[in-house]
Structures are given as C-alpha cells and as structure tokens.
Amino acid sequence: MSEKAKVAFYWCASCGGCEEAVVDLAEKILEVSAAVEIVLWPVALDFKRKDIEAIPDGGIVATFLNGAIRSTEQEEMAHLLRRKSKVMVALGSCSQLGGIPGLANLWDRSAILEAVYKGSPSTVNPEGTTPQTAYKDNGRTPTLPMLYNTVRTLDQVVDVDYYIPGCAPAAKLVLDAVETLLSGNLPPKGTVLAPDRALCDECPRRDTRPDKLELAEFKRPHQIIADPEKCLLAQGLLCLGPATRGGCGGLCTKGNMPCTGCYGPTSRVRDYGGKALTALASIIEAKDDTDIEKVLAGIPDPVGTFYRYSLPASLLKRKTLEA
Amino acid sequence: MSERNGIVRIGVYVCHCGTNIAAIVDCKAVAEYAGGLYHVTVSRDYKYLCSDPGQELIRQDIRDHKLNRIVVASCSPHLHEHTFRTAAEGAGLNAFYVHMVNIREHNSWVHENREAATKKAQDMVRAAVRRVVFHQSLEKVRVPVHPDVLVVGGGIAGIHAALTLANAGKKVYLVERQPTIGGHMAMFDKTFPTLDCAACILTPKMSSVKAHPNITLWAHSDVTKVEGYVGNYKVEVARRPRYINEDLCSGCLECIEACVYKEPKFIDEFNMGLGKRKPIYIPFPQAVPQMPLIDIDTCIQFKSGKCKKTCVQACGDRHAIDFSQKEEIRNIEVGTIIMATGFKAFDARRTPYYGYGTYPNVYTSLEVERLVNASGPTAGDVVLRDGRKPKTVGIIHCVGSRDEGTNRWCSRVCCMYSLKLAHLLKEHTDAEIFNFYIDIRTPGKGFEEFYQRLLSEGVHFIRGRVAEVTDWALDPTEENKLVLRVEDTLLGTVRRIPVDMVVLSVGIEPHEDAQDVRRLFNFGCGSEGFFLERHPKLAPVSTFTDGIFVAGCCQGPKDIPDTVAQAGAAAAEALALIDTGFVEQEPNTAYVIEDECSGCKTCVPMCPYSAVYFNADTKRAGIHQVLCKGCGTCVAACPSGSIKQHLFEDDQIFEEIEGVLTYA
Amino acid sequence: MTPEQAAKTSKGYLYFPGCSLRATGVAYEESLVELFRLLNIPLVELPDWNCCGATSYMCIDEGSAFLLSARNLSLAHTVNSRDLLAPCAACYLVLKKTQDYAAKHPKIRTQVEESLARGGLPPFDGVKVRHPLEMLYNDVGRDTLKSNVIRRWRGGRIACYYGCQAVRPYDEVDTAYNPMRMDELLQDVGAPTVDYALKTKCCGGSLTGTVHEVGVRLNYILLKEAARKGAEAIVTICPLCQFNLDAYQAEIRKATNEPIDMPILYFTQVLGYALGGDPKKLGLHRGISGRDLIKRWFPAHEEVEAYV
Amino acid sequence: MPENYEPKIVAFFCNWCTYLAADLAGTSRMKYAANTRVIRVMCSGRVDPQFVLEAFAKGADGVLIGGCHPGDCHYQEGNYKALRRYYLLKRTLREMGIEEERFRLEWISAAEGDRVRTVVNDMVQKLRALGPRKMNPAIEPELEEVAAS
C-alpha cells in the first residue's frame, strides 16, 4: 500500500456534481482506486483535517479540488492541500473559473446574506437571524467559516498546476487526467486537460450552420421547438459552443439544448464572456441603432449568459460596488 | 515571450521635431524614462529623427547595440512610418520590428500643459515598448499591378490625365457622365489671364482623346460598381443609351437637321438654358464623341410612338438610330483609378437676396460665359433676357463663396474670371462695369498684371459685399433698373448702384453626389464634400485608398493651370505604380491557426471581401492572404481566439492597453 | 383638410395677445378672433399672461427678459398641450428666442428654471410657439381657406408686407427673402398681390418714436414703393408695422407733397372679410389712412354671397 | 474625489477615419484634454470586447472607440460590427457596475478633427463629473463583532 500514490479529493464552493463525475467513472474507479491511495474524499470517506496535516509537505501526488473559494474554511483547506500536494488540479468549472457560485460576484456578502436569510419569499425568519462567525455560549465560542464578499477561482488563491473543465467534467476527462498524472509524462504547467478547440469541432450539428449566418433575432429554448439536427445558433438559440472549449462531446447540443459554456474559454482567450459576446453580437443582422437594441433585447441577462460559469475568472472579476 | 522571440533589445528614439514636439513634451525626460524600462537597451532623444543623421543614428545603434526592436516617438505613422521602417531595414533589421508613437499630432500639437503632455508621451512610449516585444519579422506581400487605368470624368483634368497616360503607352478607360467630354472648360469663352480662347486650346485635346488608340472613351456612362484593391480593381460601367449606334453613326448630324421639330424648342443644357435644342441633338458643335443623342423626355417617338421618324429617314442606310437601345454594362479590370469628376457651380438660387430667378436680368457667370461666346446662343451678342442691351453691368464676386451662410471656402477663380468677364463685357457692349468684391485675390502668374490692366480699362471696383439686388426705385434714375445695395467699405457709406445687368460670380462646390461617388470608390471626403487628399502638401493627388488618385476641382477649387498640373501629377503617380509593376502590401493580414479552429464559421460573414472561407474538407476556416485587407474584424469576432492578425496581434494590443495604464 | 390638420385645429390654440393687440393693434385681435370664429377653431386666451418683454428689454437685461418671456411659456405649459399662438411679431420672436437660447445654453436654462421654480412654476419645455400666418397656412391649409370663401374680392391690388421679426432669424413663419405665404393666402381669397421687393425691409420699429425723421422716412420708402408697384393697400402681419405705416401718412403727405393715402390692413382682416366676417367685428373701421378705400372695399351692407 | 483627479481614457481609433481625424486635430493645432491614450487599430471592427474589458480591468476610467461613419467604413462594414458589439458590451458593462458614460463609441471621419476635440473634451468632462471608478469590495469583509448570547 505504502508505495501507492496518494491522491486527495476535496470540495469547496460547488454543488457536488464534480464528485458525481468521479463516481461516474463507474467500474473504472476500481482501477483508479487500485492504483492510488485516496487520503481525502469528504463526500465518500471519513478522513479528518488532522490526517492531512500529518502527511509531510508534498506527500500527496495530486489533489483534485472542485469548487470555488468563497469562505475562510475553503481558503485554509486550499492552502493546506497545496502545501501537501505535488500537483494541484482544479476540477470543474467552479474551481477553474468560479462556476455558478461565481455569479455571487454580482453582489457582496451582506447583500447575499440579506437575500438568503431575510429577503427571499420562501424564508421564514422572524428574528432576522443571520450566520455569525462566532457565538459566545456558556463560556464556549463555537465558530463558523466566514463567507467572503467575493468568490475566487482556485488559482486566485493557490498555485494550480492543471485544470479539468466542465460543469460537471466528463468522466472521461477525469480518467484521462488521472492516467496522465500517474504516467509521469506531465504536460506543461497550467494546461487545461481538455481539447483546445471550441465545441463546434465535436458538435454533430456543425455542418448545418450556414457559411454566412446572420441573425435577425435571438430566441430562448422555450420559445421554439428546436430542430434536433440543425445548428442551434442558426435556429436563433443562444448557443455558446463557438466560444466554449470542447471535451464534453456536445452533451447538451446532442440533447437539443444550446451550450451554456461550462468548459470555459480556449487557451487563447483571456475573457470568456468577451468572446462569447462577440460570437453573438458579430452575427447580428441589424444595422440601425434601435434595431440592434431590439435584437439584443433577446439577451435579457448578458452577464448571466456570458459569465454563467466564469465571472470570478473574468477580466473584471466582479461587479464594482459603491465604495 | 523571451523564449518565443529570443533576447529582446529595444532602442527608443524620442524626436524633438525641432520645437514642434520639444516645446510641449520634455523629450529628454521621456527618453530617460524609457531608458529605465525593461528590455530597453538604448534610449535617446534627437532634434530631427527623420533627417539623414537621425536615421543614421538609429542604424548605427542597431549595429552597435544589436538592437532588434525600435520604438520611434515622433509624428504620425501616416507620415513617417515608412521612413523609419526603411531606416531599420538599412541596418539589416526587419521593418516590422519598428513601432511608432505619435507624440506630435496626438500630443504636443494638441496639448498645452507640459507636465500632462510629457506624462502622456511616457505612457505611450511604455505601451510601445511593451508592444514591440511581441513583434515578429514579417514579409511584405507583393501584388502585381494591372497596367490599365480608369479615368473618371472627362473635363480638362480627366482629358489631360488620360492623354498623358495614353501617350506613355498605357491603356486608359475614360468614363464621362455627360454625352460629351470637355466639362466646364468647354463652356468657357476665354481663359484668364491670357484671354486665349478656351475652345481653341481644349477641342484639339478632346479630338485627340477620341482618336487615341490607347483610350477607350465611354461618354454618357456611369461607374456603377468598384471592387478590388490597388493594382487590381474590377469596375462595372453602365453605358446609358444614346439611341444612336456608335459604330454605325458617321457623325454627319443630318438627323438633327431632319427632325420633325423644324426649330429647336427645348431647353439647351449646354447653353445654361439660354438657347434651345431639338429632341435629337448634339450638346455643342465640337462635342466628342461627335455623335447626337435622343432626349426621350421630348422625342415624339418615345412619348407617343407616333412620329414620322424623319431622323431615321435622314440617316438612311446607315441605320444608326436605334430607339430600342438599352443600357449596356461593361466590366473592366484596371490597376489604378484617377478621379477627375470636377465640380458643381454654386446654385445662385441659394442666395435669394441677389434675385437670381426673380429678376430676369440677373445672370450667373456661367451663363455670361455662354452669352459672350461667339458660338453661344446669341453668337456672342450680349442681349438681355428682356431684349435690351446693357449699358451698365454689376458683377458680384464671391456668390456662394467666403460666406458663412453658404460655403465658407474661396472659389479661387471668381476674382480672375470676374475680371475676365468684365473685360469681355466691356469689349462686347462698351457698358459701364462695376465689380463688387470682398478682396481681390490675384496670386497667379500674370494675374496681378491682368487686374492692373482692368483698372486701366476703366472698370469700376467697389469694395464691399452686396447686400441685395432689388428693383425698388428711390428716384427716376433707378426706374427699370436693378439696384445693387452695397456698403462701399472704402468710402464708408452705403451706396445704391442702378444697373441693367447683374452677373453673379458663383463659387465652386462639390457635386451633389460626391459622397455617393467616393463611397462607391471607397475613399475619403472632407466635410465640405471635396475628395480628401492623402496629405495636403506631400501627397496632394493621392487618396487614402492606394491606387486611387484625384485631380482637378473634385479635390478642391482650382483654376485650369493648377488642374492640368494636378492631372499630370495624378497620371505620373499612376505611371509610377504601373511601371513598378507591383505594390507591396502592408502585411497586416489575418490568418487562421488551423489546428485551433473549431470550424464554427463565425468569421466567414465578417469579411466583405470574401477573403475568409470555410474549408468543407478540413472543416476549418481559412483566409486568402491576397484578398485580406487587414481590417481585423474577423479576428475580433473569432470566439475561440483562433484567428490572428499580423501587426495587430491580440498580445500586442493587450500589451499596449496594459502599457498605457501601468505606472512603472 | 387632412386628418392631421383637422386634429390639430379642432383642439384649438392658446392665445397670447401681448400688449399691442390690446392697444394700437386692437383691430388685429378683433379680426383674429372673428376669423377663428368663422373657421370654428377654438381660441383660448392664456390666463394671467404678462408682457413679453419685447425686443427692447432684451438689450437691457437678457436674464430678466428671458424670465419674463419664460413665465408665459411656463404658464402655457401648465394649461394644456395646445400650441401657443402669438400674433404680434415681437412677442413671437421673443418667445422663440427664449426657447432657442435655453436649448442652446444650459446656463440660461438653469437660471430661468430656478427662477421659475421659486415662483412655483414648472419648466417651460415643450410648448410650440406659433404665428397665425404660418398656422393658417399649415394647420388650416390653403384648400380649407379657399373653400370657406363666401365674398368676392372687390378691392384693388395689394402689397404684402411681412416685416422683419416674424421671418428673422427663425424661418418657420416664412423665409426671410421673398416670403410668399401671405401672398398665397390673399390670392386664394381673390386679392391680387404685387411683387414687392421691400416685403421684409425695416418699418422703423420704435424709431418713429425715438429718431422720428429716420423712422418716418423708412415708412415713406415702403409706401412709395408699394404704390410704384401698383398696390393700393398694404397688408401686414405685425401690429407695429401696421401702426407705423398707418399713422404717419398725413405727416408724409405734408412733407413730400405726394398724395399718399393707403389703407394698412391686417391679413386677418382681409381673410376674415372674405369668409363673411362683419367689417366692424373685423376692426376695419379702426384704420387711420385710406378710410375711403376701406369703406369701398369692405362695405358693411354688402350681402354675403355664395361664392364658389 | 482625490484632488486634481484626471480620468484616463483608452481610445481605440480606426486607422482611416478617427486616427486621421486626430492627426488633423494636431495639424490644425486644436487643443484638447491630455487624458486619452490612443491605440491604433485598422478598423473599429478589430476592437475585441476583451480589449475594452482589459482596459477597464487595468483601471481605465473610460474607453472610447472611434470609427468611420456608417456607410463610410474603409472596410465597408467593420464599423457596423463594432456597433453591434458596442451595444451588447455596453449592457454587459452596465450590469458589472460600470457607468454608461465610461464607454463610448463615436463616428469621426478623417475630416472631423474638431470632433475629436469636442468628443474627447466632452468625455473628460463627463468622467471628471462622475469621479473615479467604483471600487471592488475587499474579498474578506471586516469581521463583525462576536455576538453575545
């Protein structure tokens, strides 16, 4: 056992979907577990923080960390695991780009607590209780991790070696990544362990997109019955496949749903949203200012659309608020 | 970056441009600042970098310090980018390692605060230093130049340019909108200051155009489409029907004689409506091509189909008259284009206070040109519209010129032609003549002498802008006269001058469709509508579109000598291109990194030149390098960052952005 | 009448009389009211209006002058969305000028608005200032006017005199050079007009009161040229022009020995009479000069006749 | 607002119209505020939204794009592409808390040197009135007092 490579899995601000991606390895997981020694996997196995602290620095071959960093606990664990690991892998959109939790960057901590614990219609909280980081109770002071104002990607907190994109990542990518890491034949640091072409490359609908596509309006999926063969963008749907890294094999587009961009940008792009925006705006047909505005009304939530998974990783990182 | 581009050694050069830059920007401080930037090996300021010693300084530094990037902070790249690129090449450095920072036009000339201007210059230099790190060696693309030339407009400018080129052995297409070439000059009687007859010097040139084997003349035709780029323009010309078959017509003009209208009845455009013509007509006797045309608005055959067609009978066996003639489209390929579309005379109705159109005896200068012309509607007899002969004439200068209400510019010709018309009217009628002027401007060879001559001929000159031409009479001397009310600024009093005839010396304007025309050809216009030259002094006949040149009044008001000189210059520019045989294109083309392209096709509709295409076999986009004009629109559109543009790489621009915003 | 015209005129107009139409120019008001009654167009007087400031106040204190004029605009804004009719050329010009300057110079606008606010008045945006000549020409239209004519023209030829302020510098009433709209309207009711080069030349304005000789001479020129062109009467659109041309003819006769005695009418009087208005109600008895001619041209006992 | 606050504007000017107009403003010696830093692109259509985002991310107070008038683009329609991106980007920026005045697209032809002057001066004036950019909040909020039981 002792010569087996130590591997850790950890989750921060995420939904747990990435854990599913690991479970999705199905029987392959046996091969993985045969090859490695899992030293941390909170979702499945009972290890404690002290177990990790006991491992010498660099004693873990690889940590697969999913989820964004938005609390003191997540930041501490990220630092701890970084120290203990030779290789740090950001697993999934949240860890790589901020993910869905990253949209919290349109607000700050107080606004979020206000909405979640007081403002939301389904909340019953007559005393207006909100989470406290510490609470004095009979001489004890239990503490809770503190929620930050801003959600960060993993690499904004610690040094990251590799990224596995996706919300959730395709099981195959996880498997390939594990195999690559175990092989010792490591790609350059910073590599995203997925193809570096946009999704269209693997989308079966690509050939149905007209060479010169110009759109007169944008439609939302509930407004039309999408043709199951034809390019979704050509049907007016907001498909972000052209701007999004491939690797998923077109799971959504095969399911007749447009790509929402969870695999993030290719390596040549600094701001996913900027490129997603240009992919759509560039092919609008209208020329007149009011006509253009009319077409753009079909994109009611531009930030939520273009930065659905990547707001913390974007150039602006978050919404600016009054000082 | 260093791995990709080797060891970067940058030389920064800050130009004083005499005091043009140095007076506002602290050039020494900028150079010192640049010297401290990463990768900068040498940094200097210098009085005139574009001078020979300035260029040599750069070349010497390249050799001595093994510089492989050059940043020149001086004037606009539109002025001297070529100079400094060539200098770098002289020292063996690829031209595209040079980048210019504009600290003159964009800085010292527009700012007043030395501190702010210097800071801005430092920001811009820092951006450039960061940018050039990412520059790469590039090769210029050579494109062959088609040897044929298109000349648009058959006035004196177009005629002279066409003949110059044709005489040099080049094939020329001359396209003219009117049924005849000759333009405005053909309407003039005499030319100032020599008073030689306009027709005598122009008509031989018109005939040579028709006779020249190298010139294809298409009158009564319009350019309808222009595609392509320098050296390779594809042009579509629509030849409007004259209803005369030009191959069959012998130019005998018997058809005109034979027309069922025995007397000319319709407004004669060439004579400014002072004469009459028939439905089948030739604009004027020396028109080229020497061939009639039919006006379908007045021809009975076209209006009712029930004409005796005496013209056809007169034409007889030649069968040249063809009522069914249709517009013909011709497609040609040329390498260069000369725009010589001329001007529009100011419409005197826009100055209603001068009574043109209200009082019949108010004439425009062009009408008077026809009136004094021996081949004009009155055979040179100056008879007013009411049948009288004028005993007094008032000539008002600057009508539609130098006027906030109409056009602000000087027409550059109305002083001289007003003097000429004063002389001719005096000669023809012995009338008393008053010139009303703002200033007399005679800055040409023999011009001032001509003015002195007029003074000695007893023509009156009253300095003042005429307020109005009116027919209200204060006393019997003004009965049945046109009264010019004017403040005589030399006497300091308001005067009323009663005259029989008023001549409005109208100014020069761009054609009404000048904007459409230059859009068709894709080059620039000034705000007033005259075609914009590339540089007012150093490239006066070039446009910002390579291979298209301008000559004559379409570029701005000018007289015949200047027009001819400019036409010659435009022809010479075209010849220079043709005889070089190729043009070197700025290698700022876009290119697809095929391996990275997903084949999403977003880029394909971006390109107006169809340079971007989708390869159905490889499922990747591609860009025809020869067709790409380097706008970069597809680059900005590519959602996966798989298209790049030479000289405007993403990395280079990002570095510039960060450079101007980073405080070192 | 087009549907747009009908909508516009049936809504009616706010009316700003100004001082002249209540004094020397009372015939202008009388004829305007009568004409609008004949055309069945509502005319509502602007409540609590004040002096427009005229052009003289502008020269002394622009700030206060704008405020004076803006108060009227603000009142009009409060009342309703009808256009504001200013028949006096001076009122018309000053109101237009206030709007124009406020639009072009935010500082003026702010000052005026602050002052208005202190008086509890709203801003003065959005009120359209109109002159009856242009309003009749555009909103009523030549065709409607023509079809309402029920009296044949019995008078002589007319010189149309527009004066300076209605056509300069704003050209909504008509162009500054050779305006023709009044000519066209009068021709429509049958009155022949002459070519009159002095249509927009100066009537002397207040000069007749200040530098009297100069002012009167200007009127002499206008009258004489009209006569020379064969006109027997001058028709105006401005109360000051009308007054200047009308009041000093006796003085001119005395000074020049020329038999000048010419009726000076408002265009609303001529139009009103053609549409069947009562001469008295049109104020035609108020003229000073050419009274005989006025009586002959506009007889009170004249039966209204069907005139198609 | 800090004293003597001077907004910094990154300006992307197209080579054929607005850059030349700025040259013309220079040769005409028109004076305007020294707050812009011009980056030359061949066409306003080259302006990738990322450039604008990058400029704002690196602290620009304003971004100005200058292109040829509609119908006058040297490359026929690049300016229309710029226009479409501009509108979408403007909406996106607004939601990111960047005020509208900070991002501007202007059509300025090569003959309109004076327009460069007025547009730059106007933008500088508006940005001065607006003051410095809004700040991002600190990632870690100030710890609140521990509540007593």
Coordinates of C-alpha atoms in Angstrom, one line a residue, chain A residues 6-12 18-19 22 25 32 36 38 40-42 60-67 81 85 87-92 95 154 162-164 169 173-182 193:
Chain A
K6 CA -1.5 9.4 -2.5
V7 CA -4.4 11.3 -4.0
A8 CA -6.9 13.7 -2.4
F9 CA -10.3 14.9 -3.4
Y10 CA -11.8 18.0 -1.9
W11 CA -14.8 20.2 -2.5
C12 CA -15.2 23.8 -1.8
C18 CA -17.9 17.1 -9.7
E19 CA -18.0 14.3 -7.1
V22 CA -15.6 10.9 -10.2
L25 CA -16.0 6.6 -13.6
V32 CA -8.1 4.1 -10.1
V36 CA -3.8 5.1 -5.8
I38 CA -7.1 8.1 -1.5
L40 CA -9.1 12.6 1.5
W41 CA -12.6 12.4 0.0
P42 CA -15.1 14.0 2.2
I60 CA 0.3 13.8 -1.8
V61 CA 0.8 13.2 -5.5
A62 CA -2.2 15.0 -6.6
T63 CA -5.2 16.9 -5.1
F64 CA -8.3 17.2 -7.2
L65 CA -10.1 20.2 -5.8
N66 CA -13.5 21.2 -7.0
G67 CA -15.5 24.3 -6.2
L81 CA -3.8 20.8 0.3
S85 CA 0.4 18.1 -2.8
V87 CA 0.2 18.6 -8.2
M88 CA -2.9 20.7 -7.6
V89 CA -5.7 20.1 -10.1
A90 CA -8.6 22.4 -10.3
L91 CA -11.5 20.1 -11.1
G92 CA -14.6 21.5 -12.7
S95 CA -12.7 25.6 -9.3
L154 CA -8.8 28.2 -7.0
Y162 CA -3.7 21.7 -14.1
Y163 CA -7.4 22.2 -14.8
I164 CA -10.2 19.9 -15.7
P169 CA -16.4 17.4 -16.1
L173 CA -11.6 13.8 -18.8
V174 CA -11.2 12.9 -15.2
L175 CA -9.9 9.4 -16.1
D176 CA -7.6 10.7 -18.7
A177 CA -6.2 13.2 -16.2
V178 CA -5.6 10.6 -13.6
E179 CA -3.9 8.4 -16.1
T180 CA -1.8 11.3 -17.4
L181 CA -0.7 12.2 -13.9
L182 CA 0.1 8.7 -12.9
L193 CA -6.7 18.9 -19.6

